Amino acid sequence: MIHPSSRGLTEPFHVMEVVKAAAARQVSHGDAILLCVGQPGTPAPAPVRAAAAAAVTGEVLGYTVATGIPELRWSIATEYALRYGVPVDADEVLVTTGSSAGFQLVVLAAFEAGDAVAITRPGYPAYRNTLLSLGCRVVDLDVGPQTRYQPTVAMLEALPEAPAGLVLASPSNPTGTIIDARELAEVARWCEAHDCLLISDEIYHGISYGRTCASAREFGAGSVVLGSVSKYHSMTGWRLGWLLLPEPLRRPAELLQGNLAICAPAVSQAAALAAFSVEAREELDGHVARYARNRELLLRRLPELGITSFAPPDGAFYAWCDVSHLTDDSRRWCAEVLDATGVALAPGIDFDTAHGNRMMRLSFCGDTGELDEALDRLVVHIAR
Ligand SMILES: Cc1ncc(COP(=O)(O)O)c(C=O)c1O
């Protein structure tokens, strides 16, 4: 008899079920509009695609060193000087298979089984599921609009004991909210004073609407920073991310990476060398301008759906909406909406295990015309 381990029996990422249902709807009706997924509908920037093509034709593309090719580590480190004015050494950078694999490496490198790690609720579901799979205990910090859905020192002080780690995402998924630089500095200071490893997920940096995204790295080299080319760089499927690591975690994470993955994909590393170029940035900033237009459209039209309570989407491309006037079962409601309208929305239960049944997440990184059309359909459906 084969018995799967308890680690393998993780909660699903429910959005992936919605994506599957939306794909079936597209086959049966040809009218699906996906507002459920957090991935840009655009390809990688042209210089990245050119670099990938050149690498495929001209390079061996064997394994790279576990930490990532030196030029890429250097480019990533240089970004921190450019974006945040903080000098970062290439040695701090470990190139990973998306930030997802980076998160796993940090959990393995920094925590013992049984360690408590605090996360926000609502928050990105894979944190909870990964931490539990890897044997950590999850401590939920209930966050709301009064703190822009971000953790505070007061919340950490209120815990019965300091956790071994804190995961913070700014801009956040599902809310898009950004932590103030001052608050982030205070949280980082508290973590350092309490031997709590701050893991700062900064993978949506570059996508914000008037508010500045501070990096935890600005407040010292004692936190872990998660980065990725998935979102701003429009390269989800290339599976490339990075960690900035404090000195004591660098060698353990390198050893784990060498054993668990050997290295991040060589072709994506070679291509990503072009992701930080001025030319790529111009193209990518064009996408961010479209997200900004979509955000305006949403903010204007959400009240037509009776949705007047939503998090201020400071960054990323999500609106976290209260739909309690429409349902107390977000998963069933999203399935009904897809069935009736072809519009796929993400049920809140994925992101908030306590209160998510009255919430849904809407992603606005797609085409503006499609978003408008989806809102038209939702207005008609809700008026029924
Ligand atoms: C907050 C957050 N962190 C991490 C990830 C994982 O991103 P990737 O592994 O593509 O870098 C996602 C993906 O949606 C996310 O929303």
Tab-separated table of C-alpha atoms and ligand atoms in Angstrom:
chain	number	residue	atom	x	y	z
A	1	MET	CA	0.000	0.000	0.000
A	2	ILE	CA	1.331	3.427	-0.897
A	3	HIS	CA	0.427	6.120	1.641
A	4	PRO	CA	1.108	9.751	0.758
A	5	SER	CA	2.829	11.630	3.570
A	6	SER	CA	0.870	14.204	5.551
A	7	ARG	CA	3.187	16.821	4.009
A	8	GLY	CA	1.795	15.989	0.587
A	9	LEU	CA	-1.804	16.434	1.641
A	10	THR	CA	-1.661	20.197	1.352
A	11	GLU	CA	-4.612	22.487	0.693
A	12	PRO	CA	-5.104	23.248	-2.989
A	13	PHE	CA	-4.524	26.696	-4.430
A	14	HIS	CA	-8.232	27.114	-5.275
A	15	VAL	CA	-7.548	29.683	-7.993
A	16	MET	CA	-6.012	26.895	-10.050
A	17	GLU	CA	-9.384	25.080	-9.905
A	18	VAL	CA	-11.100	28.229	-11.175
A	19	VAL	CA	-8.552	28.458	-13.997
A	20	LYS	CA	-9.372	24.864	-14.957
A	21	ALA	CA	-13.112	25.621	-14.938
A	22	ALA	CA	-12.521	28.787	-17.003
A	23	ALA	CA	-10.549	26.778	-19.579
A	24	ALA	CA	-13.502	24.368	-19.850
A	25	ARG	CA	-15.866	27.336	-20.238
A	26	GLN	CA	-13.680	28.684	-23.066
A	27	VAL	CA	-13.938	25.340	-24.865
A	28	SER	CA	-17.712	25.075	-24.392
A	29	HIS	CA	-18.732	28.756	-24.897
A	30	GLY	CA	-15.666	30.619	-26.219
A	31	ASP	CA	-16.426	33.615	-23.963
A	32	ALA	CA	-14.228	33.199	-20.862
A	33	ILE	CA	-12.639	36.315	-19.351
A	34	LEU	CA	-10.080	35.483	-16.689
A	35	LEU	CA	-9.963	37.999	-13.856
A	36	CYS	CA	-8.812	35.271	-11.497
A	37	VAL	CA	-5.127	34.895	-12.245
A	38	GLY	CA	-2.242	37.093	-11.196
A	39	GLN	CA	-0.249	36.948	-14.346
A	40	PRO	CA	0.272	39.567	-17.029
A	41	GLY	CA	-1.207	38.628	-20.396
A	42	THR	CA	1.879	40.036	-22.119
A	43	PRO	CA	5.084	38.200	-23.098
A	44	ALA	CA	8.542	38.889	-21.690
A	45	PRO	CA	10.032	42.160	-23.000
A	46	ALA	CA	11.563	42.035	-26.495
A	47	PRO	CA	15.230	42.212	-25.339
A	48	VAL	CA	14.622	39.220	-23.050
A	49	ARG	CA	13.116	37.169	-25.858
A	50	ALA	CA	16.042	38.102	-28.131
A	51	ALA	CA	18.544	37.098	-25.421
A	52	ALA	CA	16.713	33.780	-24.940
A	53	ALA	CA	16.780	33.049	-28.676
A	54	ALA	CA	20.511	33.859	-28.844
A	55	ALA	CA	21.197	31.637	-25.830
A	56	VAL	CA	19.240	28.728	-27.300
A	57	THR	CA	21.130	28.886	-30.597
A	58	GLY	CA	24.557	29.878	-29.330
A	59	GLU	CA	25.076	28.446	-25.853
A	60	VAL	CA	25.385	25.010	-24.291
A	61	LEU	CA	22.948	25.908	-21.516
A	62	GLY	CA	24.189	23.306	-19.085
A	63	TYR	CA	23.869	23.538	-15.321
A	64	THR	CA	25.055	26.835	-13.924
A	65	VAL	CA	26.676	27.299	-10.532
A	66	ALA	CA	24.085	26.806	-7.794
A	67	THR	CA	23.999	30.477	-6.811
A	68	GLY	CA	23.278	31.644	-10.381
A	69	ILE	CA	25.435	33.105	-13.132
A	70	PRO	CA	27.662	35.869	-11.731
A	71	GLU	CA	26.582	38.511	-14.299
A	72	LEU	CA	22.931	38.034	-13.347
A	73	ARG	CA	23.657	38.206	-9.622
A	74	TRP	CA	25.537	41.396	-10.304
A	75	SER	CA	22.644	42.866	-12.399
A	76	ILE	CA	20.154	42.053	-9.648
A	77	ALA	CA	22.389	43.547	-6.952
A	78	THR	CA	22.787	46.698	-9.080
A	79	GLU	CA	18.985	47.061	-9.262
A	80	TYR	CA	18.898	47.669	-5.495
A	81	ALA	CA	21.352	50.527	-5.837
A	82	LEU	CA	19.285	52.009	-8.678
A	83	ARG	CA	15.817	51.519	-7.209
A	84	TYR	CA	16.432	52.030	-3.489
A	85	GLY	CA	19.840	53.701	-3.313
A	86	VAL	CA	21.222	50.872	-1.217
A	87	PRO	CA	24.471	49.133	-2.164
A	88	VAL	CA	23.958	45.375	-2.381
A	89	ASP	CA	26.788	42.922	-2.931
A	90	ALA	CA	26.335	40.235	-5.626
A	91	ASP	CA	27.254	37.681	-2.926
A	92	GLU	CA	23.954	38.408	-1.183
A	93	VAL	CA	21.989	37.237	-4.243
A	94	LEU	CA	20.913	33.627	-4.807
A	95	VAL	CA	19.112	33.062	-8.120
A	96	THR	CA	16.131	30.705	-7.707
A	97	THR	CA	13.422	28.927	-9.703
A	98	GLY	CA	10.851	31.660	-9.235
A	99	SER	CA	10.467	33.250	-5.820
A	100	SER	CA	8.395	30.160	-4.908
A	101	ALA	CA	11.517	27.991	-4.800
A	102	GLY	CA	13.338	30.822	-3.007
A	103	PHE	CA	10.685	30.758	-0.277
A	104	GLN	CA	11.119	26.999	0.162
A	105	LEU	CA	14.899	27.401	0.417
A	106	VAL	CA	14.586	30.066	3.110
A	107	VAL	CA	12.121	28.024	5.160
A	108	LEU	CA	14.430	25.008	4.970
A	109	ALA	CA	17.587	27.003	5.626
A	110	ALA	CA	16.281	29.149	8.483
A	111	PHE	CA	13.659	27.229	10.453
A	112	GLU	CA	13.471	23.999	12.396
A	113	ALA	CA	10.383	21.784	12.164
A	114	GLY	CA	7.931	23.087	14.752
A	115	ASP	CA	9.110	26.707	14.559
A	116	ALA	CA	6.340	29.308	14.528
A	117	VAL	CA	6.210	31.606	11.513
A	118	ALA	CA	3.767	34.515	11.351
A	119	ILE	CA	1.898	35.363	8.159
A	120	THR	CA	-0.879	37.821	7.411
A	121	ARG	CA	-4.496	36.814	6.931
A	122	PRO	CA	-5.490	37.585	4.187
A	123	GLY	CA	-2.296	36.584	2.440
A	124	TYR	CA	-0.807	34.515	-0.334
A	125	PRO	CA	-2.004	30.903	0.222
A	126	ALA	CA	1.245	29.193	-0.767
A	127	TYR	CA	3.001	30.664	2.281
A	128	ARG	CA	0.681	28.853	4.658
A	129	ASN	CA	0.672	25.629	2.643
A	130	THR	CA	4.457	25.590	2.130
A	131	LEU	CA	5.206	26.369	5.778
A	132	LEU	CA	2.863	23.611	6.942
A	133	SER	CA	4.257	21.119	4.414
A	134	LEU	CA	7.769	21.843	5.637
A	135	GLY	CA	6.781	21.299	9.271
A	136	CYS	CA	6.482	24.866	10.570
A	137	ARG	CA	3.638	26.156	12.693
A	138	VAL	CA	1.671	29.026	11.168
A	139	VAL	CA	0.689	32.015	13.289
A	140	ASP	CA	-2.014	34.105	11.646
A	141	LEU	CA	-1.946	37.877	11.980
A	142	ASP	CA	-5.427	39.167	11.169
A	143	VAL	CA	-4.893	42.332	9.180
A	144	GLY	CA	-7.447	44.773	7.843
A	145	PRO	CA	-7.882	48.103	6.091
A	146	GLN	CA	-6.878	50.122	9.191
A	147	THR	CA	-3.247	48.956	8.686
A	148	ARG	CA	-3.489	48.644	4.892
A	149	TYR	CA	-3.632	44.861	5.448
A	150	GLN	CA	-0.034	44.928	6.665
A	151	PRO	CA	1.422	43.662	9.961
A	152	THR	CA	2.479	46.115	12.656
A	153	VAL	CA	4.787	46.020	15.665
A	154	ALA	CA	1.686	46.199	17.912
A	155	MET	CA	0.394	42.941	16.363
A	156	LEU	CA	3.767	41.266	16.899
A	157	GLU	CA	3.945	42.546	20.486
A	158	ALA	CA	0.501	41.058	21.147
A	159	LEU	CA	1.663	37.503	20.296
A	160	PRO	CA	2.270	35.208	23.288
A	161	GLU	CA	5.868	34.695	22.100
A	162	ALA	CA	8.054	36.084	19.322
A	163	PRO	CA	7.789	33.849	16.252
A	164	ALA	CA	10.911	32.484	14.550
A	165	GLY	CA	9.896	34.250	11.363
A	166	LEU	CA	7.521	36.793	9.842
A	167	VAL	CA	6.476	36.820	6.199
A	168	LEU	CA	5.357	40.171	4.863
A	169	ALA	CA	4.383	40.993	1.262
A	170	SER	CA	4.255	44.557	-0.008
A	171	PRO	CA	2.509	45.132	-2.369
A	172	SER	CA	0.404	42.323	-0.986
A	173	ASN	CA	-1.493	39.574	-2.716
A	174	PRO	CA	-4.559	39.601	-2.529
A	175	THR	CA	-4.934	43.238	-1.444
A	176	GLY	CA	-2.325	45.161	-3.450
A	177	THR	CA	-1.665	47.313	-0.369
A	178	ILE	CA	1.789	48.722	0.375
A	179	ILE	CA	3.381	49.061	3.814
A	180	ASP	CA	4.699	52.531	4.707
A	181	ALA	CA	8.513	52.758	4.737
A	182	ARG	CA	8.401	53.890	8.383
A	183	GLU	CA	6.243	50.920	9.428
A	184	LEU	CA	8.491	48.521	7.524
A	185	ALA	CA	11.550	49.967	9.271
A	186	GLU	CA	9.849	49.498	12.662
A	187	VAL	CA	8.825	45.926	11.866
A	188	ALA	CA	12.363	45.136	10.653
A	189	ARG	CA	13.816	46.604	13.860
A	190	TRP	CA	11.393	44.616	16.024
A	191	CYS	CA	12.250	41.406	14.160
A	192	GLU	CA	15.961	41.962	14.603
A	193	ALA	CA	15.567	42.675	18.328
A	194	HIS	CA	13.442	39.521	18.819
A	195	ASP	CA	15.462	37.042	16.723
A	196	CYS	CA	12.585	36.795	14.290
A	197	LEU	CA	13.648	36.401	10.658
A	198	LEU	CA	11.810	38.904	8.472
A	199	ILE	CA	11.053	37.503	5.010
A	200	SER	CA	10.031	40.416	2.837
A	201	ASP	CA	8.234	39.396	-0.348
A	202	GLU	CA	8.877	42.218	-2.802
A	203	ILE	CA	7.950	40.438	-6.007
A	204	TYR	CA	5.401	43.104	-7.054
A	205	HIS	CA	7.851	45.984	-6.754
A	206	GLY	CA	7.800	48.099	-9.907
A	207	ILE	CA	3.986	47.936	-10.060
A	208	SER	CA	2.544	50.706	-7.918
A	209	TYR	CA	0.215	53.659	-8.333
A	210	GLY	CA	1.649	56.681	-6.611
A	211	ARG	CA	2.880	55.042	-3.398
A	212	THR	CA	6.533	54.150	-2.957
A	213	CYS	CA	7.587	50.563	-2.338
A	214	ALA	CA	10.354	50.435	0.264
A	215	SER	CA	12.633	47.405	0.377
A	216	ALA	CA	13.417	45.737	3.701
A	217	ARG	CA	17.032	45.789	2.496
A	218	GLU	CA	17.019	49.577	3.022
A	219	PHE	CA	16.809	48.907	6.765
A	220	GLY	CA	19.729	46.525	7.110
A	221	ALA	CA	21.064	43.239	5.742
A	222	GLY	CA	19.445	41.060	8.420
A	223	SER	CA	16.202	40.304	6.534
A	224	VAL	CA	15.559	37.998	3.621
A	225	VAL	CA	14.182	39.643	0.480
A	226	LEU	CA	12.245	37.647	-2.119
A	227	GLY	CA	12.389	38.945	-5.693
A	228	SER	CA	11.146	37.643	-9.038
A	229	VAL	CA	10.884	38.486	-12.716
A	230	SER	CA	7.351	37.034	-12.746
A	231	LYS	CA	5.247	40.156	-12.266
A	232	TYR	CA	6.799	43.526	-13.223
A	233	HIS	CA	8.950	41.822	-15.868
A	234	SER	CA	5.948	39.878	-17.232
A	235	MET	CA	7.861	36.574	-17.079
A	236	THR	CA	5.795	34.208	-14.906
A	237	GLY	CA	6.536	31.034	-16.859
A	238	TRP	CA	10.278	31.636	-17.054
A	239	ARG	CA	10.462	30.585	-13.407
A	240	LEU	CA	13.155	32.927	-12.260
A	241	GLY	CA	13.468	34.702	-8.959
A	242	TRP	CA	16.076	35.567	-6.361
A	243	LEU	CA	16.790	35.881	-2.686
A	244	LEU	CA	18.821	38.514	-0.892
A	245	LEU	CA	20.228	36.602	2.031
A	246	PRO	CA	21.848	37.635	5.309
A	247	GLU	CA	25.365	36.224	5.569
A	248	PRO	CA	24.603	33.245	7.896
A	249	LEU	CA	21.976	31.858	5.500
A	250	ARG	CA	23.980	32.134	2.261
A	251	ARG	CA	25.972	28.914	2.423
A	252	PRO	CA	23.069	26.777	3.790
A	253	ALA	CA	20.765	28.070	1.058
A	254	GLU	CA	23.418	27.425	-1.601
A	255	LEU	CA	23.870	23.849	-0.351
A	256	LEU	CA	20.119	23.248	-0.322
A	257	GLN	CA	19.756	24.715	-3.809
A	258	GLY	CA	22.577	22.464	-5.100
A	259	ASN	CA	20.804	19.412	-3.736
A	260	LEU	CA	17.177	20.285	-4.423
A	261	ALA	CA	17.327	22.016	-7.808
A	262	ILE	CA	21.043	22.170	-8.793
A	263	CYS	CA	20.408	25.615	-10.256
A	264	ALA	CA	17.679	27.847	-11.678
A	265	PRO	CA	16.896	27.272	-15.404
A	266	ALA	CA	19.974	28.285	-17.434
A	267	VAL	CA	18.009	29.653	-20.390
A	268	SER	CA	15.941	31.900	-18.128
A	269	GLN	CA	19.071	33.133	-16.374
A	270	ALA	CA	20.706	34.006	-19.699
A	271	ALA	CA	17.549	35.765	-20.911
A	272	ALA	CA	17.000	37.624	-17.633
A	273	LEU	CA	20.315	39.401	-18.144
A	274	ALA	CA	18.368	41.611	-20.587
A	275	ALA	CA	15.420	42.114	-18.187
A	276	PHE	CA	17.074	44.996	-16.362
A	277	SER	CA	17.974	46.982	-19.493
A	278	VAL	CA	16.584	50.462	-20.202
A	279	GLU	CA	14.832	49.105	-23.311
A	280	ALA	CA	13.068	46.384	-21.305
A	281	ARG	CA	12.099	48.849	-18.602
A	282	GLU	CA	10.466	51.171	-21.177
A	283	GLU	CA	8.321	48.309	-22.464
A	284	LEU	CA	7.445	47.167	-18.949
A	285	ASP	CA	6.517	50.640	-17.738
A	286	GLY	CA	4.026	50.684	-20.634
A	287	HIS	CA	2.330	47.639	-19.049
A	288	VAL	CA	2.244	49.362	-15.666
A	289	ALA	CA	0.558	52.370	-17.330
A	290	ARG	CA	-2.140	49.990	-18.631
A	291	TYR	CA	-2.598	48.443	-15.173
A	292	ALA	CA	-3.049	51.984	-13.853
A	293	ARG	CA	-5.779	52.674	-16.441
A	294	ASN	CA	-7.466	49.367	-15.548
A	295	ARG	CA	-7.317	50.281	-11.879
A	296	GLU	CA	-9.050	53.608	-12.586
A	297	LEU	CA	-11.741	51.807	-14.566
A	298	LEU	CA	-12.308	49.377	-11.702
A	299	LEU	CA	-12.443	52.018	-9.022
A	300	ARG	CA	-15.022	53.861	-11.115
A	301	ARG	CA	-17.156	50.819	-11.923
A	302	LEU	CA	-16.990	48.549	-8.842
A	303	PRO	CA	-19.783	50.560	-7.135
A	304	GLU	CA	-22.056	49.546	-10.053
A	305	LEU	CA	-21.778	46.017	-8.619
A	306	GLY	CA	-22.685	47.283	-5.175
A	307	ILE	CA	-19.033	46.754	-4.222
A	308	THR	CA	-18.087	49.793	-2.207
A	309	SER	CA	-15.747	48.138	0.289
A	310	PHE	CA	-12.407	47.152	-1.176
A	311	ALA	CA	-8.780	47.535	-0.223
A	312	PRO	CA	-7.018	50.535	-1.788
A	313	PRO	CA	-4.981	48.831	-4.508
A	314	ASP	CA	-1.703	50.722	-4.048
A	315	GLY	CA	0.261	48.288	-6.165
A	316	ALA	CA	0.305	44.843	-7.838
A	317	PHE	CA	-2.874	44.322	-9.897
A	318	TYR	CA	-5.500	43.079	-7.474
A	319	ALA	CA	-8.682	44.391	-5.913
A	320	TRP	CA	-9.749	42.597	-2.721
A	321	CYS	CA	-13.505	43.085	-2.604
A	322	ASP	CA	-16.172	42.553	0.046
A	323	VAL	CA	-19.053	40.699	-1.632
A	324	SER	CA	-20.983	39.908	1.564
A	325	HIS	CA	-24.086	41.598	0.073
A	326	LEU	CA	-24.004	38.900	-2.615
A	327	THR	CA	-22.809	35.721	-0.878
A	328	ASP	CA	-21.514	34.003	2.236
A	329	ASP	CA	-19.899	31.250	0.174
A	330	SER	CA	-17.324	32.826	-2.144
A	331	ARG	CA	-16.288	29.582	-3.819
A	332	ARG	CA	-19.865	28.692	-4.808
A	333	TRP	CA	-20.595	32.276	-5.842
A	334	CYS	CA	-17.514	32.480	-8.111
A	335	ALA	CA	-18.522	29.162	-9.716
A	336	GLU	CA	-22.069	30.497	-10.321
A	337	VAL	CA	-20.718	33.743	-11.787
A	338	LEU	CA	-18.449	31.818	-14.160
A	339	ASP	CA	-21.353	29.637	-15.197
A	340	ALA	CA	-23.699	32.559	-15.797
A	341	THR	CA	-21.302	35.115	-17.331
A	342	GLY	CA	-18.030	33.467	-18.396
A	343	VAL	CA	-16.149	35.791	-16.006
A	344	ALA	CA	-13.673	33.960	-13.754
A	345	LEU	CA	-13.043	35.512	-10.307
A	346	ALA	CA	-10.889	34.220	-7.453
A	347	PRO	CA	-12.806	33.151	-4.321
A	348	GLY	CA	-11.648	34.921	-1.160
A	349	ILE	CA	-11.448	31.658	0.752
A	350	ASP	CA	-8.118	30.979	-0.965
A	351	PHE	CA	-6.491	33.962	0.743
A	352	ASP	CA	-8.341	34.210	4.038
A	353	THR	CA	-9.244	30.941	5.744
A	354	ALA	CA	-11.325	32.793	8.372
A	355	HIS	CA	-13.311	35.492	6.563
A	356	GLY	CA	-12.689	34.745	2.875
A	357	ASN	CA	-16.184	33.435	2.233
A	358	ARG	CA	-17.476	36.981	1.910
A	359	MET	CA	-14.559	38.202	-0.222
A	360	MET	CA	-13.327	37.822	-3.787
A	361	ARG	CA	-10.127	38.871	-5.530
A	362	LEU	CA	-10.198	40.428	-8.920
A	363	SER	CA	-7.067	40.702	-11.029
A	364	PHE	CA	-6.804	43.677	-13.394
A	365	CYS	CA	-3.603	42.983	-15.319
A	366	GLY	CA	-5.385	42.012	-18.554
A	367	ASP	CA	-6.723	43.937	-21.511
A	368	THR	CA	-8.707	47.112	-20.651
A	369	GLY	CA	-11.507	46.339	-23.147
A	370	GLU	CA	-11.921	42.827	-21.721
A	371	LEU	CA	-12.076	44.185	-18.188
A	372	ASP	CA	-14.804	46.634	-19.223
A	373	GLU	CA	-16.725	43.831	-20.937
A	374	ALA	CA	-16.389	41.614	-17.834
A	375	LEU	CA	-17.766	44.420	-15.654
A	376	ASP	CA	-20.722	44.887	-18.070
A	377	ARG	CA	-21.543	41.188	-17.734
A	378	LEU	CA	-21.214	41.255	-13.948
A	379	VAL	CA	-23.525	44.294	-13.688
A	380	VAL	CA	-26.212	42.488	-15.704
A	381	HIS	CA	-25.779	39.278	-13.691
A	382	ILE	CA	-25.983	40.980	-10.313
A	383	ALA	CA	-29.034	43.059	-11.323
A	384	ARG	CA	-30.961	39.823	-12.037
B	1	LIG	C1	2.783	37.367	-3.027
B	1	LIG	C2	3.359	36.331	-3.943
B	1	LIG	N1	4.552	35.767	-3.635
B	1	LIG	C3	5.098	34.832	-4.420
B	1	LIG	C4	4.479	34.399	-5.583
B	1	LIG	C5	5.170	33.364	-6.429
B	1	LIG	O1	5.748	33.963	-7.551
B	1	LIG	P1	6.910	33.330	-8.454
B	1	LIG	O2	7.249	31.972	-7.922
B	1	LIG	O3	6.345	33.277	-9.828
B	1	LIG	O4	8.071	34.268	-8.340
B	1	LIG	C6	3.252	34.951	-5.955
B	1	LIG	C7	2.556	34.514	-7.178
B	1	LIG	O5	1.481	34.914	-7.522
B	1	LIG	C8	2.672	35.950	-5.111
B	1	LIG	O6	1.502	36.526	-5.402
